[in-house]
Every structure is written in C-alpha cells, then in structure tokens.
mmCIF file of C-alpha atoms and ligand atoms in Angstrom:
data_model
loop_
_atom_site.group_PDB
_atom_site.id
_atom_site.type_symbol
_atom_site.label_atom_id
_atom_site.label_comp_id
_atom_site.label_asym_id
_atom_site.label_seq_id
_atom_site.Cartn_x
_atom_site.Cartn_y
_atom_site.Cartn_z
ATOM 1 C CA UNK A 1 6.100 22.819 22.595
ATOM 2 C CA UNK A 2 9.507 21.961 24.096
ATOM 3 C CA UNK A 3 7.960 20.163 27.084
ATOM 4 C CA UNK A 4 6.509 17.732 24.865
ATOM 5 C CA UNK A 5 9.933 16.634 23.541
ATOM 6 C CA UNK A 6 11.702 13.397 25.148
ATOM 7 C CA UNK A 7 14.792 13.963 23.179
ATOM 8 C CA UNK A 8 16.555 15.869 20.579
ATOM 9 C CA UNK A 9 17.701 13.444 18.097
ATOM 10 C CA UNK A 10 19.463 15.796 15.536
ATOM 11 C CA UNK A 11 20.281 19.480 16.536
ATOM 12 C CA UNK A 12 19.951 22.576 14.339
ATOM 13 C CA UNK A 13 23.604 22.651 13.841
ATOM 14 C CA UNK A 14 23.899 19.094 13.129
ATOM 15 C CA UNK A 15 20.861 19.417 10.399
ATOM 16 C CA UNK A 16 22.427 22.550 8.949
ATOM 17 C CA UNK A 17 25.923 21.093 8.582
ATOM 18 C CA UNK A 18 24.351 17.757 6.728
ATOM 19 C CA UNK A 19 22.234 19.953 4.346
ATOM 20 C CA UNK A 20 25.191 21.812 3.456
ATOM 21 C CA UNK A 21 27.198 18.858 2.714
ATOM 22 C CA UNK A 22 24.174 17.472 0.688
ATOM 23 C CA UNK A 23 23.775 20.856 -1.167
ATOM 24 C CA UNK A 24 27.646 20.647 -2.015
ATOM 25 C CA UNK A 25 27.525 17.038 -3.526
ATOM 26 C CA UNK A 26 24.198 18.069 -5.410
ATOM 27 C CA UNK A 27 26.029 21.044 -6.848
ATOM 28 C CA UNK A 28 28.666 18.851 -8.134
ATOM 29 C CA UNK A 29 26.386 16.163 -9.612
ATOM 30 C CA UNK A 30 24.065 18.441 -11.230
ATOM 31 C CA UNK A 31 26.487 20.760 -13.001
ATOM 32 C CA UNK A 32 25.261 21.512 -16.762
ATOM 33 C CA UNK A 33 21.842 19.561 -15.844
ATOM 34 C CA UNK A 34 18.325 20.828 -15.603
ATOM 35 C CA UNK A 35 17.666 20.488 -12.178
ATOM 36 C CA UNK A 36 14.091 20.432 -10.869
ATOM 37 C CA UNK A 37 13.413 19.768 -7.270
ATOM 38 C CA UNK A 38 10.164 18.045 -6.500
ATOM 39 C CA UNK A 39 8.860 18.181 -3.053
ATOM 40 C CA UNK A 40 5.756 16.402 -1.596
ATOM 41 C CA UNK A 41 3.969 18.760 0.775
ATOM 42 C CA UNK A 42 4.132 19.140 3.600
ATOM 43 C CA UNK A 43 6.809 17.582 5.637
ATOM 44 C CA UNK A 44 9.831 18.306 3.316
ATOM 45 C CA UNK A 45 9.322 22.187 3.347
ATOM 46 C CA UNK A 46 11.696 22.976 5.529
ATOM 47 C CA UNK A 47 14.209 20.880 4.527
ATOM 48 C CA UNK A 48 13.914 22.240 0.856
ATOM 49 C CA UNK A 49 14.183 25.641 1.950
ATOM 50 C CA UNK A 50 17.291 25.039 3.396
ATOM 51 C CA UNK A 51 18.581 22.551 0.661
ATOM 52 C CA UNK A 52 17.799 24.775 -2.262
ATOM 53 C CA UNK A 53 19.938 27.803 -0.771
ATOM 54 C CA UNK A 54 22.890 25.408 -0.466
ATOM 55 C CA UNK A 55 22.590 24.493 -4.087
ATOM 56 C CA UNK A 56 25.133 26.476 -6.202
ATOM 57 C CA UNK A 57 23.321 25.768 -9.775
ATOM 58 C CA UNK A 58 20.374 26.893 -11.430
ATOM 59 C CA UNK A 59 17.359 24.936 -9.887
ATOM 60 C CA UNK A 60 13.475 24.934 -10.441
ATOM 61 C CA UNK A 61 11.101 23.791 -7.656
ATOM 62 C CA UNK A 62 7.651 22.452 -7.918
ATOM 63 C CA UNK A 63 5.243 20.709 -5.132
ATOM 64 C CA UNK A 64 2.690 18.207 -5.270
ATOM 65 C CA UNK A 65 -0.108 17.458 -2.819
ATOM 66 C CA UNK A 66 -1.253 13.754 -2.578
ATOM 67 C CA UNK A 67 -3.609 11.951 -0.479
ATOM 68 C CA UNK A 68 -3.895 8.353 0.487
ATOM 69 C CA UNK A 69 -6.731 6.057 -0.791
ATOM 70 C CA UNK A 70 -9.223 5.122 1.575
ATOM 71 C CA UNK A 71 -7.924 3.720 5.157
ATOM 72 C CA UNK A 72 -5.552 0.920 3.817
ATOM 73 C CA UNK A 73 -3.461 3.104 1.840
ATOM 74 C CA UNK A 74 -0.445 3.065 3.998
ATOM 75 C CA UNK A 75 -0.242 -0.559 3.191
ATOM 76 C CA UNK A 76 -0.549 -0.253 -0.560
ATOM 77 C CA UNK A 77 1.244 3.204 -1.215
ATOM 78 C CA UNK A 78 -1.234 4.008 -3.920
ATOM 79 C CA UNK A 79 -1.891 7.805 -3.526
ATOM 80 C CA UNK A 80 -4.212 10.191 -5.061
ATOM 81 C CA UNK A 81 -3.198 13.357 -6.671
ATOM 82 C CA UNK A 82 -4.725 16.532 -4.923
ATOM 83 C CA UNK A 83 -2.344 18.870 -6.626
ATOM 84 C CA UNK A 84 -0.164 17.964 -9.341
ATOM 85 C CA UNK A 85 3.321 19.787 -10.404
ATOM 86 C CA UNK A 86 2.789 22.628 -12.766
ATOM 87 C CA UNK A 87 6.093 21.788 -14.546
ATOM 88 C CA UNK A 88 6.567 19.859 -17.644
ATOM 89 C CA UNK A 89 8.895 17.019 -16.645
ATOM 90 C CA UNK A 90 10.294 16.399 -20.110
ATOM 91 C CA UNK A 91 14.062 16.667 -20.195
ATOM 92 C CA UNK A 92 14.287 17.835 -16.689
ATOM 93 C CA UNK A 93 16.713 16.058 -14.167
ATOM 94 C CA UNK A 94 14.126 15.540 -11.216
ATOM 95 C CA UNK A 95 15.384 15.488 -7.576
ATOM 96 C CA UNK A 96 12.781 14.465 -5.201
ATOM 97 C CA UNK A 97 13.131 16.166 -2.068
ATOM 98 C CA UNK A 98 11.678 13.974 0.961
ATOM 99 C CA UNK A 99 11.776 14.481 4.628
ATOM 100 C CA UNK A 100 11.628 10.877 5.520
ATOM 101 C CA UNK A 101 11.876 7.728 3.560
ATOM 102 C CA UNK A 102 10.006 5.005 5.948
ATOM 103 C CA UNK A 103 8.387 1.882 4.218
ATOM 104 C CA UNK A 104 9.042 3.588 0.922
ATOM 105 C CA UNK A 105 5.790 2.954 -0.611
ATOM 106 C CA UNK A 106 4.435 6.485 -1.259
ATOM 107 C CA UNK A 107 7.824 7.638 -2.737
ATOM 108 C CA UNK A 108 7.802 4.295 -5.039
ATOM 109 C CA UNK A 109 4.521 5.256 -6.397
ATOM 110 C CA UNK A 110 5.251 8.926 -6.943
ATOM 111 C CA UNK A 111 8.613 7.875 -8.459
ATOM 112 C CA UNK A 112 6.750 5.526 -10.902
ATOM 113 C CA UNK A 113 4.392 8.132 -11.868
ATOM 114 C CA UNK A 114 7.029 10.587 -12.543
ATOM 115 C CA UNK A 115 8.975 8.277 -14.532
ATOM 116 C CA UNK A 116 6.278 7.947 -16.866
ATOM 117 C CA UNK A 117 6.652 11.768 -18.038
ATOM 118 C CA UNK A 118 9.676 11.309 -19.648
ATOM 119 C CA UNK A 119 12.201 13.008 -17.372
ATOM 120 C CA UNK A 120 15.985 13.115 -18.031
ATOM 121 C CA UNK A 121 16.599 11.549 -14.857
ATOM 122 C CA UNK A 122 15.097 11.029 -11.370
ATOM 123 C CA UNK A 123 16.582 10.573 -8.121
ATOM 124 C CA UNK A 124 15.545 10.663 -4.495
ATOM 125 C CA UNK A 125 17.035 13.065 -1.606
ATOM 126 C CA UNK A 126 15.921 12.064 1.754
ATOM 127 C CA UNK A 127 16.830 13.896 5.001
ATOM 128 C CA UNK A 128 15.980 11.028 7.172
ATOM 129 C CA UNK A 129 16.151 7.366 6.351
ATOM 130 C CA UNK A 130 14.310 4.526 8.707
ATOM 131 C CA UNK A 131 15.669 1.584 6.532
ATOM 132 C CA UNK A 132 14.307 -0.875 9.257
ATOM 133 C CA UNK A 133 10.458 -0.093 7.958
ATOM 134 C CA UNK A 134 11.314 -0.482 4.418
ATOM 135 C CA UNK A 135 8.577 -2.695 2.651
ATOM 136 C CA UNK A 136 9.799 -2.086 -0.851
ATOM 137 C CA UNK A 137 13.138 -2.056 -3.056
ATOM 138 C CA UNK A 138 13.694 1.743 -2.996
ATOM 139 C CA UNK A 139 16.715 3.650 -1.884
ATOM 140 C CA UNK A 140 17.592 7.456 -1.487
ATOM 141 C CA UNK A 141 20.555 8.593 -3.869
ATOM 142 C CA UNK A 142 21.265 11.071 -1.185
ATOM 143 C CA UNK A 143 20.527 10.622 2.534
ATOM 144 C CA UNK A 144 21.024 12.966 5.291
ATOM 145 C CA UNK A 145 20.690 10.779 8.401
ATOM 146 C CA UNK A 146 19.882 6.969 8.806
ATOM 147 C CA UNK A 147 17.812 6.942 12.161
ATOM 148 C CA UNK A 148 16.164 4.054 14.309
ATOM 149 C CA UNK A 149 12.638 3.350 14.065
ATOM 150 C CA UNK A 150 11.144 6.041 16.361
ATOM 151 C CA UNK A 151 8.664 8.539 15.438
ATOM 152 C CA UNK A 152 10.256 11.659 14.949
ATOM 153 C CA UNK A 153 8.937 15.302 14.853
ATOM 154 C CA UNK A 154 10.284 18.800 14.098
ATOM 155 C CA UNK A 155 12.067 20.530 11.117
ATOM 156 C CA UNK A 156 8.811 19.943 9.212
ATOM 157 C CA UNK A 157 7.633 16.607 10.387
ATOM 158 C CA UNK A 158 4.670 16.569 12.221
ATOM 159 C CA UNK A 159 2.537 14.603 14.910
ATOM 160 C CA UNK A 160 -1.256 15.713 14.089
ATOM 161 C CA UNK A 161 -0.075 18.732 12.009
ATOM 162 C CA UNK A 162 1.861 20.084 15.169
ATOM 163 C CA UNK A 163 5.790 20.545 15.981
ATOM 164 C CA UNK A 164 6.388 21.212 12.234
ATOM 165 C CA UNK A 165 8.094 24.376 13.259
ATOM 166 C CA UNK A 166 10.517 23.230 15.892
ATOM 167 C CA UNK A 167 14.002 23.833 14.282
ATOM 168 C CA UNK A 168 15.388 20.267 15.292
ATOM 169 C CA UNK A 169 14.473 16.894 15.148
ATOM 170 C CA UNK A 170 13.250 15.110 18.288
ATOM 171 C CA UNK A 171 11.328 12.380 19.876
ATOM 172 C CA UNK A 172 7.898 13.084 21.426
ATOM 173 C CA UNK A 173 7.372 12.117 25.262
ATOM 174 C CA UNK A 174 4.980 8.946 25.067
ATOM 175 C CA UNK A 175 2.358 10.784 27.060
ATOM 176 C CA UNK A 176 1.876 13.264 24.243
ATOM 177 C CA UNK A 177 0.337 10.477 22.172
ATOM 178 C CA UNK A 178 -1.817 9.072 25.013
ATOM 179 C CA UNK A 179 -3.867 11.972 25.425
HETATM 180 P P1 XMP B 1 6.295 5.938 3.632
HETATM 181 O O1 XMP B 1 5.618 5.642 2.356
HETATM 182 O O2 XMP B 1 8.211 5.832 3.038
HETATM 183 O O3 XMP B 1 5.838 7.456 3.903
HETATM 184 O O4 XMP B 1 5.942 4.876 4.558
HETATM 185 C C1 XMP B 1 6.809 8.248 4.258
HETATM 186 C C2 XMP B 1 6.115 9.423 4.889
HETATM 187 O O5 XMP B 1 5.627 8.715 6.294
HETATM 188 C C3 XMP B 1 5.374 9.730 7.265
HETATM 189 N N1 XMP B 1 6.505 9.609 8.401
HETATM 190 C C4 XMP B 1 6.612 10.077 9.252
HETATM 191 N N2 XMP B 1 6.196 11.483 9.681
HETATM 192 N N3 XMP B 1 7.514 11.198 11.652
HETATM 193 C C5 XMP B 1 6.636 12.032 10.822
HETATM 194 O O6 XMP B 1 6.375 12.852 11.091
HETATM 195 C C6 XMP B 1 8.113 10.167 11.462
HETATM 196 O O7 XMP B 1 8.653 9.595 12.326
HETATM 197 C C7 XMP B 1 7.545 9.442 10.270
HETATM 198 N N4 XMP B 1 7.615 8.265 9.495
HETATM 199 C C8 XMP B 1 6.938 8.636 8.281
HETATM 200 C C9 XMP B 1 6.022 10.888 6.451
HETATM 201 O O8 XMP B 1 4.919 11.980 5.995
HETATM 202 C C10 XMP B 1 6.642 10.457 5.150
HETATM 203 O O9 XMP B 1 6.771 11.460 4.072
HETATM 204 MG MG1 MG B 2 3.211 13.784 8.175
#
C-alpha cells in the first residue's frame, strides 16, 4: 500500500493535532447545545471517530448513505438517499462532519435537505477543503486544512475503495491510476 503513495501530504501527527484543535473549538461553541454529528458514509468515518473523542460535550452521532443519480450526478449534486438518518432533527444542533469539501454540490444539497427538517442550527466541519474546485457558494464553518487541487487518499479517503485505512493523507503515484 505504502509503495503506491507518491507523497505524504498530512502526517498522522499533523492530523491528530488539527483534530484536537477542532474538537476544542467545537467543545466551546456547542456548550449547552443539542449537538448531533451527522456523517455521510464512508469517507469521513475515520475523521468522525477521532474528532468525536476530542469533543468534551454530550454529542449524538448519526449516519447517512447517499448515492448519485445516474452518471451526470457529479455535476448536478442531486443525490438519492440510500440510508437516511435515524434521529429526528427537530431542535438539534447539527454539525455535518465531512472528509473533504470539493465542488460542494453534494453537501449543498444535503444541507438543504436537512434544513427542511427544522434543526435548531446546522454547520459544516470539513477536514479538508479544496476551494479551487468549488462550484456552489458553500463554506465549511470549521476547516482542518486547505489543500491544493490534488486527488488525496488515506484517513478514510479512497481511490476505488482502497487506501481508506492509511493513517495519513497522501497523494498516489500516477501509475496507480493508469493501470
Ligand atoms: P463535492 O460534492 O464537494 O464532493 O464535489 C465531495 C466528495 O467527493 C469526494 N472527493 C474525494 N475523494 N479524494 C477522495 O478520496 C479526493 O481528493 C476527493 N475529492 C473529492 C469525496 O467523497 C467527497 O465527500
Ligand atoms: Mg470517495
């Protein structure tokens, strides 16, 4: 697995330090609130697992599975819910925990959908942000790292469902994509 990695973009140490920083900020901001961490599977599970343990406030978690409609989806951002949240959102302070904010279209759609369910508030926490690729006016309220427009893997992020279990975030060698 390691042999496929061209370079390490963010080491385990850098990731853990940043996650702790985000957790401390979220702990402050959500004092006395009804925090619900919402994660869209699968990329953000590693980030969620680390982040939730740095939040020193009562917090619920819930998961969603979505799939894209047809093949042109990447451009429309319209998604189909494969598995919906179990928890009723009314009165909850939702924090969507995302691995990476890219075009922003998927998250923009999901955020709109969750807003219709009358939560008390809704914010986004993205570990990574690629602002160069944004297609909609959407910003994360908490961002770990702003990164250049390179395809990244590891710490939950995949290429063809692989490399999610790498403990750091890296960039693959070009030959991995071409075989
Ligand atoms: P949007 O709608 O913001 O979609 O374009 C973001 C989703 O796209 C995936 N994505 C990546 N996955 N490495 C990955 O493994 C990347 O560099 C990358 N860029 C975007 C990811 O699933 C994210 O939730
Ligand atoms: Mg993916």
